[in-house]
GROMACS .gro file of N, CA and C in nm:
model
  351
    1UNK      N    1  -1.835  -6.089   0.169
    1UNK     CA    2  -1.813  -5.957   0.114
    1UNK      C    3  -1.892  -5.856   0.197
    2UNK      N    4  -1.800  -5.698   0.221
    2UNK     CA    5  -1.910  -5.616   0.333
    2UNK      C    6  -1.986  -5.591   0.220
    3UNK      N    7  -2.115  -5.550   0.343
    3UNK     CA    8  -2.227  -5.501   0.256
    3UNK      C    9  -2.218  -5.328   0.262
    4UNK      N   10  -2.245  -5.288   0.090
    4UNK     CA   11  -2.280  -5.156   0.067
    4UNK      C   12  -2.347  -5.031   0.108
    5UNK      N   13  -2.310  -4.948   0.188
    5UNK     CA   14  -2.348  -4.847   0.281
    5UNK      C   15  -2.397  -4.753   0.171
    6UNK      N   16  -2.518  -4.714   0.176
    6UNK     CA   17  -2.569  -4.597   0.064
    6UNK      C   18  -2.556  -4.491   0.147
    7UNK      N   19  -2.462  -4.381   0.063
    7UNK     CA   20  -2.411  -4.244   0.150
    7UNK      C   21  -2.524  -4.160   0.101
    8UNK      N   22  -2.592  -4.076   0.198
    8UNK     CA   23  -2.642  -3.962   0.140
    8UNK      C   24  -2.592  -3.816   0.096
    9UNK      N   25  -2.608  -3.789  -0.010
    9UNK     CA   26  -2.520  -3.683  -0.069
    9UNK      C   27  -2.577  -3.589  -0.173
   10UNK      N   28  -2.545  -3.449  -0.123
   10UNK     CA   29  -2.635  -3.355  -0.208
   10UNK      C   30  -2.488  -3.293  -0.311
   11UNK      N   31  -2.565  -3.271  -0.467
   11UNK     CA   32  -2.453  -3.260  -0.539
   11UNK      C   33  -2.445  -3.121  -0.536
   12UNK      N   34  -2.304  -3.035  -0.545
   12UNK     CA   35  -2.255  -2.872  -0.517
   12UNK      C   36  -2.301  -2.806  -0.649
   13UNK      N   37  -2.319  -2.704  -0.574
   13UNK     CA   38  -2.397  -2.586  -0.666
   13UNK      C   39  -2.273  -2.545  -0.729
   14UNK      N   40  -2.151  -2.584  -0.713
   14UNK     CA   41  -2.038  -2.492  -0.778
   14UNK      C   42  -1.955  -2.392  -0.674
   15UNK      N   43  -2.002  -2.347  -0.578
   15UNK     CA   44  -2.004  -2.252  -0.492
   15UNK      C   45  -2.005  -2.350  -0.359
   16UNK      N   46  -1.919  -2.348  -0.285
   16UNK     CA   47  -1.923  -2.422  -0.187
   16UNK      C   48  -1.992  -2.289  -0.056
   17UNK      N   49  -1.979  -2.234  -0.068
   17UNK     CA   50  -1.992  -2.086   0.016
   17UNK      C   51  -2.109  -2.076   0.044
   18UNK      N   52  -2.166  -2.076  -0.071
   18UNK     CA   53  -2.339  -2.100  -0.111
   18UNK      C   54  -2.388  -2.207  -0.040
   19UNK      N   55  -2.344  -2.323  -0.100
   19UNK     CA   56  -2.351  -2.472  -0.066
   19UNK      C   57  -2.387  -2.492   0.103
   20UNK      N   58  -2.315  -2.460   0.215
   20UNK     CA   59  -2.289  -2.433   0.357
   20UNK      C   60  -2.394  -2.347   0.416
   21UNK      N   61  -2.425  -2.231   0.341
   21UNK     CA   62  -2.528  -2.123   0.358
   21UNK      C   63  -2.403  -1.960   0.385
   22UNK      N   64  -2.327  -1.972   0.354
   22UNK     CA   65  -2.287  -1.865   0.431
   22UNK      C   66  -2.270  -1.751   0.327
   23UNK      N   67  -2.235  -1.617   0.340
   23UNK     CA   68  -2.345  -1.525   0.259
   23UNK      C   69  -2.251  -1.504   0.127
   24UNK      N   70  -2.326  -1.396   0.023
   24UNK     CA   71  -2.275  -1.474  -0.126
   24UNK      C   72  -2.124  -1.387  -0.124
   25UNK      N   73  -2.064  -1.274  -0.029
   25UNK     CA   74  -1.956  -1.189  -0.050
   25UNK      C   75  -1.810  -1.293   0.044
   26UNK      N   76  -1.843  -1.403   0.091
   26UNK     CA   77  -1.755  -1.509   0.146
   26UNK      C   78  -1.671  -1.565   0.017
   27UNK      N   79  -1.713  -1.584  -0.074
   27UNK     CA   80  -1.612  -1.618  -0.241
   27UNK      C   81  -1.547  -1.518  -0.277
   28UNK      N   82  -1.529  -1.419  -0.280
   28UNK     CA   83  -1.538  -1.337  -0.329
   28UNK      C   84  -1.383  -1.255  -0.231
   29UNK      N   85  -1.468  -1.245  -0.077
   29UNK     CA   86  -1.350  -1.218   0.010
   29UNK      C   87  -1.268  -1.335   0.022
   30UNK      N   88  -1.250  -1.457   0.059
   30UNK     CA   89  -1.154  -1.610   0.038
   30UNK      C   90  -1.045  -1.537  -0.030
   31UNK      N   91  -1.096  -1.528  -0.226
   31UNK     CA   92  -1.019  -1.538  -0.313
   31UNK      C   93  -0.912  -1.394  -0.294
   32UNK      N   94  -0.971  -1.302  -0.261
   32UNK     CA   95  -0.866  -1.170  -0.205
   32UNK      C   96  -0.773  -1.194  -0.056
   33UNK      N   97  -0.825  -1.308   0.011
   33UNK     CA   98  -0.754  -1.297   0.105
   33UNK      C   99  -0.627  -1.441   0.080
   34UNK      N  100  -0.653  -1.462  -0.009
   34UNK     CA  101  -0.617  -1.585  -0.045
   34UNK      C  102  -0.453  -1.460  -0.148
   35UNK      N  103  -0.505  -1.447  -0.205
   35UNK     CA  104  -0.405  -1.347  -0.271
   35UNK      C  105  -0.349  -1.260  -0.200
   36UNK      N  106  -0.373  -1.181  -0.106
   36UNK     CA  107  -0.314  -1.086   0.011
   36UNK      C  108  -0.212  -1.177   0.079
   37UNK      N  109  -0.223  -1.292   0.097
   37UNK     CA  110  -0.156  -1.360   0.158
   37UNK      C  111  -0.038  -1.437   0.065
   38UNK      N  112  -0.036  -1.443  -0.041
   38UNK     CA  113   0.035  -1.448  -0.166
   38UNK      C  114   0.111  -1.335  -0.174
   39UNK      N  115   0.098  -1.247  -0.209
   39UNK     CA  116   0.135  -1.125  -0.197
   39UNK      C  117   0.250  -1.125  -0.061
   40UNK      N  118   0.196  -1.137   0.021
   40UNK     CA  119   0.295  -1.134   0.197
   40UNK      C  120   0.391  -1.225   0.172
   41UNK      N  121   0.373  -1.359   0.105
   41UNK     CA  122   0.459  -1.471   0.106
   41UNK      C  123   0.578  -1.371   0.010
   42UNK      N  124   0.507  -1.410  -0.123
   42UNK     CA  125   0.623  -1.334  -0.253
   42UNK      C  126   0.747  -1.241  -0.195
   43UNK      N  127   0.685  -1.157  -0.114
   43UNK     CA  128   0.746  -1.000  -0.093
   43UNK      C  129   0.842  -1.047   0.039
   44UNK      N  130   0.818  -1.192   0.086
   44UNK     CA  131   0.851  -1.198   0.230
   44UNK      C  132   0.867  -1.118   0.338
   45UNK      N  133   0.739  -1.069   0.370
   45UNK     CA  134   0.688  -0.967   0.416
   45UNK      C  135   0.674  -1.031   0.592
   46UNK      N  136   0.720  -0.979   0.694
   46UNK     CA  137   0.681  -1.054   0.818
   46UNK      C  138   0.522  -0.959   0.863
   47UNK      N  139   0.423  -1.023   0.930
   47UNK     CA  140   0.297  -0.961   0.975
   47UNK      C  141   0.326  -0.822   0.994
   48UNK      N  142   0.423  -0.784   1.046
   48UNK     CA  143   0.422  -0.647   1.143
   48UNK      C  144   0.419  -0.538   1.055
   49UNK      N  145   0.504  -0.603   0.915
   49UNK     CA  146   0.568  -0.531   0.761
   49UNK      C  147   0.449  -0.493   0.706
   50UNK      N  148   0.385  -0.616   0.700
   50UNK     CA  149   0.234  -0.604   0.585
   50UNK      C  150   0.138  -0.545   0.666
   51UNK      N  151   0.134  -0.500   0.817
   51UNK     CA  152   0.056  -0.478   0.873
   51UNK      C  153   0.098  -0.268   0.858
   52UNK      N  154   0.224  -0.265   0.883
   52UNK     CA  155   0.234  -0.125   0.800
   52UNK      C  156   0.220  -0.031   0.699
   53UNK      N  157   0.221  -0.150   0.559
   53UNK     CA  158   0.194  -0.114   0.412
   53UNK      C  159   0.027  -0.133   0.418
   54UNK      N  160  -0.015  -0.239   0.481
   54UNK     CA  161  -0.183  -0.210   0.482
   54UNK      C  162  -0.258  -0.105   0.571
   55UNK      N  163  -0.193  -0.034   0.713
   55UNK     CA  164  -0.220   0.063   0.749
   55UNK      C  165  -0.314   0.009   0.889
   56UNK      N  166  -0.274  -0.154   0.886
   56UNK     CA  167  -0.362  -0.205   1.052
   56UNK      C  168  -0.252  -0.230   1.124
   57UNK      N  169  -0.323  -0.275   1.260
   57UNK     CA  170  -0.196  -0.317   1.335
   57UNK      C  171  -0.150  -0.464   1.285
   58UNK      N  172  -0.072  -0.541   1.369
   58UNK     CA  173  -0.055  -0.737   1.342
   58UNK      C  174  -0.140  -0.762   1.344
   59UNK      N  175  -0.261  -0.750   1.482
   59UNK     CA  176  -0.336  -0.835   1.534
   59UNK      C  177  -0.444  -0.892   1.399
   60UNK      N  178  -0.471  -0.771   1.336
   60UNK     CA  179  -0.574  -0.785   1.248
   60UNK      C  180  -0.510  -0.850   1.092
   61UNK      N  181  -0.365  -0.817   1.093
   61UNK     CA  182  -0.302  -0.950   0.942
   61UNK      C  183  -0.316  -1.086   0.984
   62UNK      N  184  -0.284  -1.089   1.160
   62UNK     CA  185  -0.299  -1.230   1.193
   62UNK      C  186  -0.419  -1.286   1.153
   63UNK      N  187  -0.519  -1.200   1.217
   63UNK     CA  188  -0.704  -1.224   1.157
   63UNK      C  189  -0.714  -1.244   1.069
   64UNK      N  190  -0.647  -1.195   0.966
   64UNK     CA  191  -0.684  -1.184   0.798
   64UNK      C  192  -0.631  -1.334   0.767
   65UNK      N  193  -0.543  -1.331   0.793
   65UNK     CA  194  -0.443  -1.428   0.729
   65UNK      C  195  -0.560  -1.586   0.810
   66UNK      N  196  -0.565  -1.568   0.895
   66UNK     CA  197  -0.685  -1.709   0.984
   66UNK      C  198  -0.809  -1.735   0.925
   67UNK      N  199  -0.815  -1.634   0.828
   67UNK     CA  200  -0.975  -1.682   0.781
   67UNK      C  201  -1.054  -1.584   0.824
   68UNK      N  202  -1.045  -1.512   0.915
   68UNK     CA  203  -1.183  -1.451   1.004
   68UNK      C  204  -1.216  -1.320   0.910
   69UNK      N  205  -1.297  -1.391   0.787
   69UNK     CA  206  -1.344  -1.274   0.670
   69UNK      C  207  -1.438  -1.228   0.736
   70UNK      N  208  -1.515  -1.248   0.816
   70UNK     CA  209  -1.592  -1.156   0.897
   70UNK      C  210  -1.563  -1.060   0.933
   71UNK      N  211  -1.439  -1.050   0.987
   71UNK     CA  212  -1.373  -0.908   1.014
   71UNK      C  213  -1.380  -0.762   0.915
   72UNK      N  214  -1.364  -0.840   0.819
   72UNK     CA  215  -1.319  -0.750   0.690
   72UNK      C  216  -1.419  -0.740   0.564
   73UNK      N  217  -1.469  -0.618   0.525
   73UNK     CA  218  -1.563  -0.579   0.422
   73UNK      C  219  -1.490  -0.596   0.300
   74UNK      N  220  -1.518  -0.619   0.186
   74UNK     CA  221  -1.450  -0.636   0.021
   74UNK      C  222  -1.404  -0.557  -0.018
   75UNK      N  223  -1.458  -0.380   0.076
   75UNK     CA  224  -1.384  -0.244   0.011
   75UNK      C  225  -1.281  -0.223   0.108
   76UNK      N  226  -1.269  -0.319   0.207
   76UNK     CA  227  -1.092  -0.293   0.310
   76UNK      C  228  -1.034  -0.399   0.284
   77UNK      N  229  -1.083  -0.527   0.202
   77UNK     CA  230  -0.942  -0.632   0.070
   77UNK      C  231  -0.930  -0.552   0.046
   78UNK      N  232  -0.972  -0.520  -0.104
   78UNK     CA  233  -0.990  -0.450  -0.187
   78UNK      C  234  -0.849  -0.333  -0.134
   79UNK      N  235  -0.897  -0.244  -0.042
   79UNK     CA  236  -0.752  -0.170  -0.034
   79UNK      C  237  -0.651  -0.177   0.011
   80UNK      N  238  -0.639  -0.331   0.076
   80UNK     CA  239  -0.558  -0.412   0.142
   80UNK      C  240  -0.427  -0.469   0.037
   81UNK      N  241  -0.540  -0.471  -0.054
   81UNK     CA  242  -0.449  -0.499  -0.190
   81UNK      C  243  -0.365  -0.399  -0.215
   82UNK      N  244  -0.440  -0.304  -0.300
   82UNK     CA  245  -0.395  -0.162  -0.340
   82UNK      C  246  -0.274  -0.106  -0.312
   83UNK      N  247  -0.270  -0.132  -0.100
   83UNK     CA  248  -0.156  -0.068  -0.034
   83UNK      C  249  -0.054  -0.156  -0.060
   84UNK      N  250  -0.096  -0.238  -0.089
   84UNK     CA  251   0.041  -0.396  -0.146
   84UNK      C  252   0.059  -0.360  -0.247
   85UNK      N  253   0.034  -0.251  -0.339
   85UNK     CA  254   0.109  -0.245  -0.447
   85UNK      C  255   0.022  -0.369  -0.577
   86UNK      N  256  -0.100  -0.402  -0.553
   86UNK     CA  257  -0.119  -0.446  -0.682
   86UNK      C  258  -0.304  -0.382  -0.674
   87UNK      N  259  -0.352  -0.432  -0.809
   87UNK     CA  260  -0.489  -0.339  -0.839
   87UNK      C  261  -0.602  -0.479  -0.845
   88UNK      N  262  -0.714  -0.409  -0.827
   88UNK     CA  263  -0.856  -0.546  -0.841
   88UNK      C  264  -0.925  -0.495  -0.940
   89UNK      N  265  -0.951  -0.611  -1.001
   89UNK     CA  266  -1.015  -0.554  -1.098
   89UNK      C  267  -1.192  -0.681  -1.073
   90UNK      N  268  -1.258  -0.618  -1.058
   90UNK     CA  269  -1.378  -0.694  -1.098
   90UNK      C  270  -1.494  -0.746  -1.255
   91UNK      N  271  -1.516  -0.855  -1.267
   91UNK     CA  272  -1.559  -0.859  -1.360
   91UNK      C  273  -1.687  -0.925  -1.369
   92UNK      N  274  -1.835  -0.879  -1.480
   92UNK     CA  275  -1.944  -0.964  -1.448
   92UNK      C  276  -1.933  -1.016  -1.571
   93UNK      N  277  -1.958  -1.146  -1.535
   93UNK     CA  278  -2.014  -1.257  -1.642
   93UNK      C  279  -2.056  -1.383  -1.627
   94UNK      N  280  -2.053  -1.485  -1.682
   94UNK     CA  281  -2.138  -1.612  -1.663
   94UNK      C  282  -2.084  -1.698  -1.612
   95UNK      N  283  -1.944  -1.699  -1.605
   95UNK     CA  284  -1.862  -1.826  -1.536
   95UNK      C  285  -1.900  -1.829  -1.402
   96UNK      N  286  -1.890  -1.937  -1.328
   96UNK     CA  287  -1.833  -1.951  -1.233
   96UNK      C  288  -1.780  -1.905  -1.100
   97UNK      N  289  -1.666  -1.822  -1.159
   97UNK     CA  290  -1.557  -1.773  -1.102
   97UNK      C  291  -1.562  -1.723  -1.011
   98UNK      N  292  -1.466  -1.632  -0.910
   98UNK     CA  293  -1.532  -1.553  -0.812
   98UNK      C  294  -1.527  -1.457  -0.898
   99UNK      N  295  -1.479  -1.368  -0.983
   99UNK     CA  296  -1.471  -1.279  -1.088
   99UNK      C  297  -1.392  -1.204  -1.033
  100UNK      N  298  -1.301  -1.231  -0.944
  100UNK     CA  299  -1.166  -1.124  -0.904
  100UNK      C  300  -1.072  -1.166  -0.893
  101UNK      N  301  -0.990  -1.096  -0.994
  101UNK     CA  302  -0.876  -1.115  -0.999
  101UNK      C  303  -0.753  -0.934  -0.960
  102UNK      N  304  -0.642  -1.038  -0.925
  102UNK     CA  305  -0.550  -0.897  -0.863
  102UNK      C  306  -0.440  -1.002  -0.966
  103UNK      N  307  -0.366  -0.775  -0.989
  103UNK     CA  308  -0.242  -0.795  -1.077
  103UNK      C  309  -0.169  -0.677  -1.037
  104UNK      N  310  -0.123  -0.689  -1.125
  104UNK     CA  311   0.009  -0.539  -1.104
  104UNK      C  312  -0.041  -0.426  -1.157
  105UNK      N  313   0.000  -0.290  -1.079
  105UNK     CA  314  -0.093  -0.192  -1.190
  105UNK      C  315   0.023  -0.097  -1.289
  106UNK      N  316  -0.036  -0.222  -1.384
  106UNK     CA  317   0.043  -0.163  -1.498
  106UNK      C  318  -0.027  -0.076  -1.562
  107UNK      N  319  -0.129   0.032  -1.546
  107UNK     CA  320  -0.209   0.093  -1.559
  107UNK      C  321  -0.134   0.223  -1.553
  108UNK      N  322  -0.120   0.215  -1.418
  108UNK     CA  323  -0.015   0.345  -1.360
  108UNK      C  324   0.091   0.380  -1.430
  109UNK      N  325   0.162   0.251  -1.433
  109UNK     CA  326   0.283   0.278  -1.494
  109UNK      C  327   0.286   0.348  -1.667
  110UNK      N  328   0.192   0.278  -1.712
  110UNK     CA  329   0.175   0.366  -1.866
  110UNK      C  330   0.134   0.511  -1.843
  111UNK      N  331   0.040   0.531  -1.769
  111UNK     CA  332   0.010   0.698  -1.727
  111UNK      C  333   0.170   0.800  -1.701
  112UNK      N  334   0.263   0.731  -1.653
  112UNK     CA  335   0.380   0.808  -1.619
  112UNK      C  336   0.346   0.798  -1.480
  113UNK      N  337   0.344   0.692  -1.401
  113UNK     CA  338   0.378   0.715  -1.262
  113UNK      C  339   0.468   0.644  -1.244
  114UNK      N  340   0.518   0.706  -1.107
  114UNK     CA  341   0.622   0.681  -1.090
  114UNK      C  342   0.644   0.712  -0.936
  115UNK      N  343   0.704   0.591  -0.833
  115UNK     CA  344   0.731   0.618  -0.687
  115UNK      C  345   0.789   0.694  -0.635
  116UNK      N  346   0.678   0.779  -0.552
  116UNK     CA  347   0.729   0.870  -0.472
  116UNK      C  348   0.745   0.976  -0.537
  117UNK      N  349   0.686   0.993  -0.681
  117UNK     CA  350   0.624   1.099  -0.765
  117UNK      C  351   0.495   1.117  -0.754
   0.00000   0.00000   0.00000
């Protein structure tokens, strides 16, 4: 019978982001870029499309879309979203979570807005 290899292993804080060392606004941006890119799929949006409604060129949806959150601060998701047509809402509390979530802004729509009004 092989013999038993003892793995060394540190157990996760919950936060893998944390976990790695890398800084605490990396969860936070993931989960928006993770949704921006949701958003592009849904709408079947080609780079050049989403790169017009967000107001960059390709080069930088390509970036977005690769991971390279370095590029990008939480208040240019954040309006990355927006120009896509949906809203962020942040929330503090005890979970977990990254605490952001994006939806539709049905906000607007009860106010009486209306496109291209």
């Amino acid at each position: 019978m092989p013999k038993k290899i003892a793995i060394k292993h540190e157990e996760s804080s919950g936060n893998v982001f944390a976990d790695v060392g890398l800084p605490g606004d990396c969860r936070a941006k993931a989960e928006l870029v993770s949704r921006i890119d949701q958003i592009i799929s849904e709408r079947h949006l080609t780079q050049a499309r989403a790169a017009q409604i967000m107001g960059v060129d390709q080069p930088r949806v390509s970036a977005l879309l690769h991971g390279k959150l370095s590029l990008f601060s939480l208040e240019k998701l954040m309006n990355f979203v927006a120009r896509l047509g949906k809203s962020v809402e942040i929330r503090i509390g005890e979970s977990g979570g990254p605490g952001i979530w994006v939806s539709r802004p049905a906000a607007r729509v009860a106010r009486g807005w209306r496109r291209g009004g």
